[in-house]
PDB file of N, CA and C in Angstrom:
ATOM      1  N   MET W   1     -30.512  91.264-130.821  1.00  0.00           N
ATOM      2  CA  MET W   1     -30.710  89.851-131.845  1.00  0.00           C
ATOM      3  C   MET W   1     -31.784  90.120-132.772  1.00  0.00           C
ATOM      4  N   ALA W   2     -31.898  89.796-133.967  1.00  0.00           N
ATOM      5  CA  ALA W   2     -32.966  89.656-134.815  1.00  0.00           C
ATOM      6  C   ALA W   2     -34.021  88.700-134.487  1.00  0.00           C
ATOM      7  N   LYS W   3     -35.260  89.101-134.815  1.00  0.00           N
ATOM      8  CA  LYS W   3     -36.535  88.336-134.577  1.00  0.00           C
ATOM      9  C   LYS W   3     -36.415  87.270-135.551  1.00  0.00           C
ATOM     10  N   LEU W   4     -36.553  85.932-135.143  1.00  0.00           N
ATOM     11  CA  LEU W   4     -36.619  84.793-135.990  1.00  0.00           C
ATOM     12  C   LEU W   4     -38.003  84.591-136.213  1.00  0.00           C
ATOM     13  N   SER W   5     -38.453  84.006-137.329  1.00  0.00           N
ATOM     14  CA  SER W   5     -39.774  83.481-137.696  1.00  0.00           C
ATOM     15  C   SER W   5     -39.998  82.242-137.220  1.00  0.00           C
ATOM     16  N   LYS W   6     -41.322  82.020-136.955  1.00  0.00           N
ATOM     17  CA  LYS W   6     -41.655  80.608-136.236  1.00  0.00           C
ATOM     18  C   LYS W   6     -41.000  79.523-137.005  1.00  0.00           C
ATOM     19  N   GLU W   7     -40.920  79.402-138.331  1.00  0.00           N
ATOM     20  CA  GLU W   7     -40.228  78.328-139.168  1.00  0.00           C
ATOM     21  C   GLU W   7     -38.813  78.274-138.583  1.00  0.00           C
ATOM     22  N   GLU W   8     -38.062  79.363-138.576  1.00  0.00           N
ATOM     23  CA  GLU W   8     -36.591  79.522-138.220  1.00  0.00           C
ATOM     24  C   GLU W   8     -36.437  78.899-136.666  1.00  0.00           C
ATOM     25  N   ARG W   9     -37.269  79.490-135.984  1.00  0.00           N
ATOM     26  CA  ARG W   9     -36.991  78.937-134.547  1.00  0.00           C
ATOM     27  C   ARG W   9     -37.386  77.576-134.294  1.00  0.00           C
ATOM     28  N   LYS W  10     -38.397  77.113-134.998  1.00  0.00           N
ATOM     29  CA  LYS W  10     -38.602  75.564-135.001  1.00  0.00           C
ATOM     30  C   LYS W  10     -37.597  74.812-135.667  1.00  0.00           C
ATOM     31  N   ALA W  11     -36.911  75.142-136.821  1.00  0.00           N
ATOM     32  CA  ALA W  11     -35.850  74.381-137.322  1.00  0.00           C
ATOM     33  C   ALA W  11     -34.560  74.495-136.505  1.00  0.00           C
ATOM     34  N   LEU W  12     -34.392  75.508-135.532  1.00  0.00           N
ATOM     35  CA  LEU W  12     -33.292  75.786-134.721  1.00  0.00           C
ATOM     36  C   LEU W  12     -33.546  74.674-133.417  1.00  0.00           C
ATOM     37  N   ILE W  13     -34.651  74.615-133.093  1.00  0.00           N
ATOM     38  CA  ILE W  13     -34.907  73.824-131.823  1.00  0.00           C
ATOM     39  C   ILE W  13     -34.927  72.315-132.376  1.00  0.00           C
ATOM     40  N   GLU W  14     -35.502  72.148-133.634  1.00  0.00           N
ATOM     41  CA  GLU W  14     -35.172  70.719-134.002  1.00  0.00           C
ATOM     42  C   GLU W  14     -33.707  70.228-134.143  1.00  0.00           C
ATOM     43  N   LYS W  15     -32.735  71.151-134.747  1.00  0.00           N
ATOM     44  CA  LYS W  15     -31.459  70.825-134.878  1.00  0.00           C
ATOM     45  C   LYS W  15     -30.889  70.697-133.441  1.00  0.00           C
ATOM     46  N   ALA W  16     -31.099  71.639-132.397  1.00  0.00           N
ATOM     47  CA  ALA W  16     -30.536  71.413-131.078  1.00  0.00           C
ATOM     48  C   ALA W  16     -31.075  70.016-130.478  1.00  0.00           C
ATOM     49  N   GLU W  17     -32.341  69.688-130.685  1.00  0.00           N
ATOM     50  CA  GLU W  17     -32.700  68.528-130.221  1.00  0.00           C
ATOM     51  C   GLU W  17     -31.994  67.144-130.883  1.00  0.00           C
ATOM     52  N   GLU W  18     -31.847  67.383-132.099  1.00  0.00           N
ATOM     53  CA  GLU W  18     -30.822  66.367-133.045  1.00  0.00           C
ATOM     54  C   GLU W  18     -29.539  66.043-132.358  1.00  0.00           C
ATOM     55  N   ASP W  19     -29.073  67.315-132.172  1.00  0.00           N
ATOM     56  CA  ASP W  19     -27.504  67.467-131.502  1.00  0.00           C
ATOM     57  C   ASP W  19     -27.442  66.637-130.169  1.00  0.00           C
ATOM     58  N   ARG W  20     -28.342  67.108-129.411  1.00  0.00           N
ATOM     59  CA  ARG W  20     -28.538  66.492-127.996  1.00  0.00           C
ATOM     60  C   ARG W  20     -28.769  64.997-128.193  1.00  0.00           C
ATOM     61  N   ALA W  21     -29.432  64.596-129.051  1.00  0.00           N
ATOM     62  CA  ALA W  21     -29.661  63.100-129.100  1.00  0.00           C
ATOM     63  C   ALA W  21     -28.423  62.466-129.345  1.00  0.00           C
ATOM     64  N   LYS W  22     -27.873  62.888-130.433  1.00  0.00           N
ATOM     65  CA  LYS W  22     -26.425  62.419-130.976  1.00  0.00           C
ATOM     66  C   LYS W  22     -25.483  62.500-129.936  1.00  0.00           C
ATOM     67  N   ASN W  23     -25.414  63.364-129.006  1.00  0.00           N
ATOM     68  CA  ASN W  23     -24.422  63.619-128.027  1.00  0.00           C
ATOM     69  C   ASN W  23     -24.791  63.867-126.650  1.00  0.00           C
ATOM     70  N   PRO W  24     -25.338  62.943-125.951  1.00  0.00           N
ATOM     71  CA  PRO W  24     -26.047  63.130-124.759  1.00  0.00           C
ATOM     72  C   PRO W  24     -24.945  63.380-123.793  1.00  0.00           C
ATOM     73  N   LYS W  25     -25.137  64.164-122.768  1.00  0.00           N
ATOM     74  CA  LYS W  25     -24.350  64.517-121.675  1.00  0.00           C
ATOM     75  C   LYS W  25     -24.473  63.621-120.767  1.00  0.00           C
ATOM     76  N   PRO W  26     -23.548  62.941-120.061  1.00  0.00           N
ATOM     77  CA  PRO W  26     -23.695  62.156-118.933  1.00  0.00           C
ATOM     78  C   PRO W  26     -24.466  62.772-117.720  1.00  0.00           C
ATOM     79  N   ALA W  27     -25.194  62.080-117.200  1.00  0.00           N
ATOM     80  CA  ALA W  27     -25.997  62.753-116.079  1.00  0.00           C
ATOM     81  C   ALA W  27     -25.216  62.936-114.974  1.00  0.00           C
ATOM     82  N   ASN W  28     -25.144  64.181-114.417  1.00  0.00           N
ATOM     83  CA  ASN W  28     -24.410  64.579-113.334  1.00  0.00           C
ATOM     84  C   ASN W  28     -25.285  64.211-112.064  1.00  0.00           C
ATOM     85  N   LYS W  29     -24.622  63.416-111.161  1.00  0.00           N
ATOM     86  CA  LYS W  29     -25.685  63.194-109.981  1.00  0.00           C
ATOM     87  C   LYS W  29     -25.551  64.137-108.768  1.00  0.00           C
ATOM     88  N   VAL W  30     -24.729  65.217-108.972  1.00  0.00           N
ATOM     89  CA  VAL W  30     -24.743  66.216-108.080  1.00  0.00           C
ATOM     90  C   VAL W  30     -25.740  67.136-108.353  1.00  0.00           C
ATOM     91  N   SER W  31     -26.400  67.852-107.292  1.00  0.00           N
ATOM     92  CA  SER W  31     -27.361  68.831-107.648  1.00  0.00           C
ATOM     93  C   SER W  31     -26.717  70.108-108.090  1.00  0.00           C
ATOM     94  N   GLY W  32     -27.520  70.944-108.395  1.00  0.00           N
ATOM     95  CA  GLY W  32     -26.894  72.210-108.850  1.00  0.00           C
ATOM     96  C   GLY W  32     -26.241  72.980-107.790  1.00  0.00           C
ATOM     97  N   PHE W  33     -27.055  73.118-106.618  1.00  0.00           N
ATOM     98  CA  PHE W  33     -26.492  73.855-105.464  1.00  0.00           C
ATOM     99  C   PHE W  33     -25.166  73.152-104.974  1.00  0.00           C
ATOM    100  N   ALA W  34     -25.158  71.801-104.905  1.00  0.00           N
ATOM    101  CA  ALA W  34     -23.825  71.182-104.514  1.00  0.00           C
ATOM    102  C   ALA W  34     -22.543  71.606-105.420  1.00  0.00           C
ATOM    103  N   THR W  35     -22.737  71.637-106.797  1.00  0.00           N
ATOM    104  CA  THR W  35     -21.865  72.160-107.797  1.00  0.00           C
ATOM    105  C   THR W  35     -21.454  73.495-107.580  1.00  0.00           C
ATOM    106  N   ILE W  36     -22.513  74.456-107.224  1.00  0.00           N
ATOM    107  CA  ILE W  36     -22.033  75.794-106.914  1.00  0.00           C
ATOM    108  C   ILE W  36     -21.334  75.935-105.835  1.00  0.00           C
ATOM    109  N   ASP W  37     -21.661  75.116-104.593  1.00  0.00           N
ATOM    110  CA  ASP W  37     -20.959  74.963-103.384  1.00  0.00           C
ATOM    111  C   ASP W  37     -19.535  74.602-103.451  1.00  0.00           C
ATOM    112  N   ALA W  38     -19.364  73.775-104.341  1.00  0.00           N
ATOM    113  CA  ALA W  38     -18.025  73.048-104.542  1.00  0.00           C
ATOM    114  C   ALA W  38     -17.061  74.048-105.604  1.00  0.00           C
ATOM    115  N   ASP W  39     -17.784  74.805-106.451  1.00  0.00           N
ATOM    116  CA  ASP W  39     -16.964  75.798-107.008  1.00  0.00           C
ATOM    117  C   ASP W  39     -16.506  76.912-106.103  1.00  0.00           C
ATOM    118  N   ALA W  40     -17.408  77.306-105.357  1.00  0.00           N
ATOM    119  CA  ALA W  40     -17.245  78.486-104.320  1.00  0.00           C
ATOM    120  C   ALA W  40     -15.888  77.873-103.617  1.00  0.00           C
ATOM    121  N   GLN W  41     -16.028  76.873-103.086  1.00  0.00           N
ATOM    122  CA  GLN W  41     -14.922  76.444-102.135  1.00  0.00           C
ATOM    123  C   GLN W  41     -13.595  76.366-102.712  1.00  0.00           C
ATOM    124  N   LYS W  42     -13.608  75.923-103.990  1.00  0.00           N
ATOM    125  CA  LYS W  42     -12.451  75.901-104.931  1.00  0.00           C
ATOM    126  C   LYS W  42     -11.800  77.260-105.022  1.00  0.00           C
ATOM    127  N   LEU W  43     -12.722  78.255-105.392  1.00  0.00           N
ATOM    128  CA  LEU W  43     -12.105  79.569-105.448  1.00  0.00           C
ATOM    129  C   LEU W  43     -11.621  80.239-104.178  1.00  0.00           C
ATOM    130  N   GLU W  44     -12.291  79.873-103.116  1.00  0.00           N
ATOM    131  CA  GLU W  44     -11.870  80.283-101.638  1.00  0.00           C
ATOM    132  C   GLU W  44     -10.433  79.623-101.487  1.00  0.00           C
ATOM    133  N   ASP W  45     -10.201  78.340-101.764  1.00  0.00           N
ATOM    134  CA  ASP W  45      -9.010  77.727-101.669  1.00  0.00           C
ATOM    135  C   ASP W  45      -7.838  78.496-102.463  1.00  0.00           C
ATOM    136  N   GLU W  46      -8.419  79.000-103.585  1.00  0.00           N
ATOM    137  CA  GLU W  46      -7.279  79.417-104.548  1.00  0.00           C
ATOM    138  C   GLU W  46      -6.768  80.844-103.972  1.00  0.00           C
ATOM    139  N   ASN W  47      -7.779  81.529-103.233  1.00  0.00           N
ATOM    140  CA  ASN W  47      -7.357  83.021-102.676  1.00  0.00           C
ATOM    141  C   ASN W  47      -6.741  82.930-101.326  1.00  0.00           C
TER     142      ASN W  47
END
């Protein structure tokens, strides 16, 4: 990946922050480990 200048990096960060502000994701009340465990169980059940 090409090196970005400081200004380009700053612009990308600002754009990402604006996008997040416009489209906030609903807070998931389940911890990351619980999500991983649920996904693992789902995969085990499929096999």
